[in-house]
Amino acid sequence: MVFLTDGTLMTWEEIKHYIPHVKNQARMQFVHQYKKYKDLKNCPFYWGDEIEYTMLQFDHEKRIVQLLLTSTTLLESSEVKAIESSEWSPEYTEYMIEGKPRNPFGNSITDLNCIEEHFKERRKSIKPLLGPDQILLTITAFPRLGCPNFTFPSYEADKHATELHQSVFIADAALCCQIEYFM
């Protein structure tokens, strides 16, 4: 799991410089964690979930559905920060947010039985903060991704590969540009 922080996206040329350092840090962390926990016994089992939600905007008159590019605004609101049962964080794009429980689940059957209720509660807690024609959806890929006017607000993609993510179909405005996702 990656904890995203405020920052700016890096280009591939900038990222390549850090690859050896990141790989070395990962190896060192693994060895450290292995040595620290290899003899641990009778430790309580905790687990959790995280769900990536896609935000959608419906225009019923035009009969179209668009990806809603408002994750930064939504997540900065005091209402989202005040939700006690779950934590919300940004994803790579402005149309996605990640929801997870604030506290881990344990090893009892009760925890297994209540997870679906937590899913419903999480979605219910964020719904009032969306507009009347906006919803959260858990979907692998949006069917209109890359088509004209597939986002709300709508942005035209550069006909040349963009600097940030090298796409001729998706404008950089669809990315969460304040996040150092690649560090």
GROMACS .gro file of C-alpha atoms in nm:
model
  183
    1MET     CA    1   0.000   0.000   0.000
    2VAL     CA    2   0.128   0.344  -0.090
    3PHE     CA    3   0.049   0.647   0.122
    4LEU     CA    4   0.007   0.937  -0.116
    5THR     CA    5   0.119   1.282  -0.013
    6ASP     CA    6   0.096   1.629  -0.159
    7GLY     CA    7   0.346   1.698  -0.433
    8THR     CA    8   0.379   1.699  -0.810
    9LEU     CA    9   0.396   1.420  -1.063
   10MET     CA   10   0.736   1.333  -1.201
   11THR     CA   11   0.822   1.258  -1.561
   12TRP     CA   12   0.965   0.918  -1.654
   13GLU     CA   13   1.308   1.076  -1.699
   14GLU     CA   14   1.293   1.208  -1.341
   15ILE     CA   15   1.167   0.876  -1.206
   16LYS     CA   16   1.439   0.664  -1.369
   17HIS     CA   17   1.701   0.835  -1.154
   18TYR     CA   18   1.536   0.702  -0.834
   19ILE     CA   19   1.477   0.338  -0.938
   20PRO     CA   20   1.803   0.193  -0.798
   21HIS     CA   21   1.750   0.378  -0.468
   22VAL     CA   22   1.388   0.258  -0.435
   23LYS     CA   23   1.485  -0.103  -0.512
   24ASN     CA   24   1.764  -0.092  -0.254
   25GLN     CA   25   1.533   0.058   0.009
   26ALA     CA   26   1.274  -0.214  -0.058
   27ARG     CA   27   1.535  -0.488  -0.009
   28MET     CA   28   1.659  -0.330   0.313
   29GLN     CA   29   1.303  -0.293   0.448
   30PHE     CA   30   1.222  -0.656   0.368
   31VAL     CA   31   1.534  -0.786   0.544
   32HIS     CA   32   1.470  -0.559   0.844
   33GLN     CA   33   1.105  -0.669   0.874
   34TYR     CA   34   1.196  -1.035   0.830
   35LYS     CA   35   1.458  -1.022   1.108
   36LYS     CA   36   1.224  -0.829   1.334
   37TYR     CA   37   0.924  -1.062   1.302
   38LYS     CA   38   1.062  -1.406   1.207
   39ASP     CA   39   1.027  -1.549   1.560
   40LEU     CA   40   0.698  -1.382   1.649
   41LYS     CA   41   0.434  -1.617   1.789
   42ASN     CA   42   0.077  -1.579   1.917
   43CYS     CA   43   0.035  -1.242   1.751
   44PRO     CA   44  -0.325  -1.127   1.693
   45PHE     CA   45  -0.431  -1.130   1.330
   46TYR     CA   46  -0.551  -0.797   1.193
   47TRP     CA   47  -0.667  -0.726   0.843
   48GLY     CA   48  -0.849  -0.466   0.642
   49ASP     CA   49  -0.976  -0.380   0.300
   50GLU     CA   50  -0.945  -0.094   0.060
   51ILE     CA   51  -1.178  -0.022  -0.226
   52GLU     CA   52  -1.114   0.212  -0.517
   53TYR     CA   53  -1.429   0.399  -0.613
   54THR     CA   54  -1.488   0.567  -0.949
   55MET     CA   55  -1.687   0.891  -0.932
   56LEU     CA   56  -1.945   0.942  -1.206
   57GLN     CA   57  -2.158   1.233  -1.324
   58PHE     CA   58  -2.491   1.157  -1.496
   59ASP     CA   59  -2.650   1.392  -1.749
   60HIS     CA   60  -2.997   1.242  -1.786
   61GLU     CA   61  -3.112   1.489  -2.054
   62LYS     CA   62  -2.821   1.410  -2.286
   63ARG     CA   63  -2.819   1.047  -2.172
   64ILE     CA   64  -2.445   1.042  -2.101
   65VAL     CA   65  -2.229   0.938  -1.808
   66GLN     CA   66  -1.892   1.103  -1.747
   67LEU     CA   67  -1.606   1.053  -1.505
   68LEU     CA   68  -1.631   1.319  -1.234
   69LEU     CA   69  -1.297   1.500  -1.185
   70THR     CA   70  -1.345   1.628  -0.830
   71SER     CA   71  -1.156   1.391  -0.599
   72THR     CA   72  -0.914   1.658  -0.472
   73THR     CA   73  -1.195   1.898  -0.382
   74LEU     CA   74  -1.404   1.624  -0.223
   75LEU     CA   75  -1.119   1.482  -0.013
   76GLU     CA   76  -1.015   1.827   0.112
   77SER     CA   77  -1.363   1.894   0.250
   78SER     CA   78  -1.409   1.897   0.626
   79GLU     CA   79  -1.708   1.664   0.589
   80VAL     CA   80  -1.492   1.383   0.448
   81LYS     CA   81  -1.228   1.435   0.716
   82ALA     CA   82  -1.499   1.413   0.984
   83ILE     CA   83  -1.617   1.066   0.879
   84GLU     CA   84  -1.522   0.852   1.179
   85SER     CA   85  -1.570   0.499   1.048
   86SER     CA   86  -1.353   0.521   0.738
   87GLU     CA   87  -1.054   0.691   0.580
   88TRP     CA   88  -1.059   0.836   0.232
   89SER     CA   89  -0.753   0.904   0.019
   90PRO     CA   90  -0.672   1.007  -0.337
   91GLU     CA   91  -0.587   0.774  -0.620
   92TYR     CA   92  -0.386   0.834  -0.936
   93THR     CA   93  -0.674   1.006  -1.113
   94GLU     CA   94  -0.911   1.287  -1.025
   95TYR     CA   95  -1.210   1.058  -1.079
   96MET     CA   96  -1.112   0.795  -0.821
   97ILE     CA   97  -1.095   0.782  -0.443
   98GLU     CA   98  -0.994   0.505  -0.208
   99GLY     CA   99  -1.198   0.409   0.097
  100LYS     CA  100  -1.079   0.191   0.381
  101PRO     CA  101  -1.185   0.122   0.739
  102ARG     CA  102  -1.031   0.349   1.000
  103ASN     CA  103  -0.967   0.051   1.230
  104PRO     CA  104  -0.853  -0.299   1.132
  105PHE     CA  105  -1.067  -0.609   1.154
  106GLY     CA  106  -0.966  -0.892   1.387
  107ASN     CA  107  -0.970  -1.269   1.370
  108SER     CA  108  -1.325  -1.333   1.492
  109ILE     CA  109  -1.613  -1.455   1.280
  110THR     CA  110  -1.799  -1.138   1.380
  111ASP     CA  111  -1.547  -0.932   1.186
  112LEU     CA  112  -1.608  -1.142   0.876
  113ASN     CA  113  -1.982  -1.106   0.915
  114CYS     CA  114  -1.974  -0.727   0.939
  115ILE     CA  115  -1.748  -0.641   0.645
  116GLU     CA  116  -2.035  -0.607   0.397
  117GLU     CA  117  -2.208  -0.370   0.636
  118HIS     CA  118  -1.887  -0.163   0.647
  119PHE     CA  119  -1.889  -0.143   0.266
  120LYS     CA  120  -2.246  -0.011   0.272
  121GLU     CA  121  -2.171   0.234   0.553
  122ARG     CA  122  -1.867   0.370   0.371
  123ARG     CA  123  -2.061   0.435   0.053
  124LYS     CA  124  -2.352   0.582   0.253
  125SER     CA  125  -2.118   0.823   0.435
  126ILE     CA  126  -1.983   0.976   0.114
  127LYS     CA  127  -2.309   0.986  -0.087
  128PRO     CA  128  -2.447   1.306   0.077
  129LEU     CA  129  -2.129   1.489  -0.026
  130LEU     CA  130  -2.188   1.418  -0.394
  131GLY     CA  131  -2.426   1.608  -0.617
  132PRO     CA  132  -2.775   1.480  -0.705
  133ASP     CA  133  -2.657   1.325  -1.034
  134GLN     CA  134  -2.327   1.191  -0.901
  135ILE     CA  135  -2.244   0.844  -0.770
  136LEU     CA  136  -1.959   0.622  -0.656
  137LEU     CA  137  -1.912   0.304  -0.855
  138THR     CA  138  -1.671   0.016  -0.810
  139ILE     CA  139  -1.576  -0.067  -1.167
  140THR     CA  140  -1.255  -0.198  -1.319
  141ALA     CA  141  -1.252   0.030  -1.622
  142PHE     CA  142  -1.487   0.303  -1.739
  143PRO     CA  143  -1.629   0.200  -2.080
  144ARG     CA  144  -1.595   0.550  -2.232
  145LEU     CA  145  -1.238   0.611  -2.109
  146GLY     CA  146  -1.052   0.803  -2.380
  147CYS     CA  147  -1.362   0.890  -2.586
  148PRO     CA  148  -1.450   1.255  -2.656
  149ASN     CA  149  -1.608   1.431  -2.355
  150PHE     CA  150  -1.570   1.134  -2.120
  151THR     CA  151  -1.491   1.356  -1.818
  152PHE     CA  152  -1.682   1.623  -1.627
  153PRO     CA  153  -1.564   1.888  -1.662
  154SER     CA  154  -1.456   1.796  -2.012
  155TYR     CA  155  -1.095   1.836  -2.127
  156GLU     CA  156  -0.949   1.781  -2.470
  157ALA     CA  157  -0.646   1.554  -2.473
  158ASP     CA  158  -0.333   1.680  -2.644
  159LYS     CA  159  -0.293   1.516  -2.984
  160HIS     CA  160   0.073   1.461  -2.897
  161ALA     CA  161   0.175   1.241  -2.606
  162THR     CA  162   0.162   1.450  -2.291
  163GLU     CA  163   0.459   1.495  -2.065
  164LEU     CA  164   0.307   1.342  -1.752
  165HIS     CA  165   0.159   1.012  -1.861
  166GLN     CA  166   0.228   0.986  -2.234
  167SER     CA  167  -0.136   0.958  -2.345
  168VAL     CA  168  -0.296   1.102  -2.657
  169PHE     CA  169  -0.644   1.003  -2.530
  170ILE     CA  170  -0.654   1.130  -2.170
  171ALA     CA  171  -0.580   1.489  -2.071
  172ASP     CA  172  -0.341   1.551  -1.782
  173ALA     CA  173  -0.630   1.723  -1.599
  174ALA     CA  174  -0.767   1.376  -1.522
  175LEU     CA  175  -0.462   1.305  -1.303
  176CYS     CA  176  -0.418   1.400  -0.939
  177CYS     CA  177  -0.131   1.632  -1.014
  178GLN     CA  178  -0.067   1.726  -0.651
  179ILE     CA  179   0.046   1.372  -0.563
  180GLU     CA  180   0.396   1.232  -0.582
  181TYR     CA  181   0.258   0.898  -0.694
  182PHE     CA  182   0.580   0.771  -0.846
  183MET     CA  183   0.821   0.837  -0.561
   0.00000   0.00000   0.00000
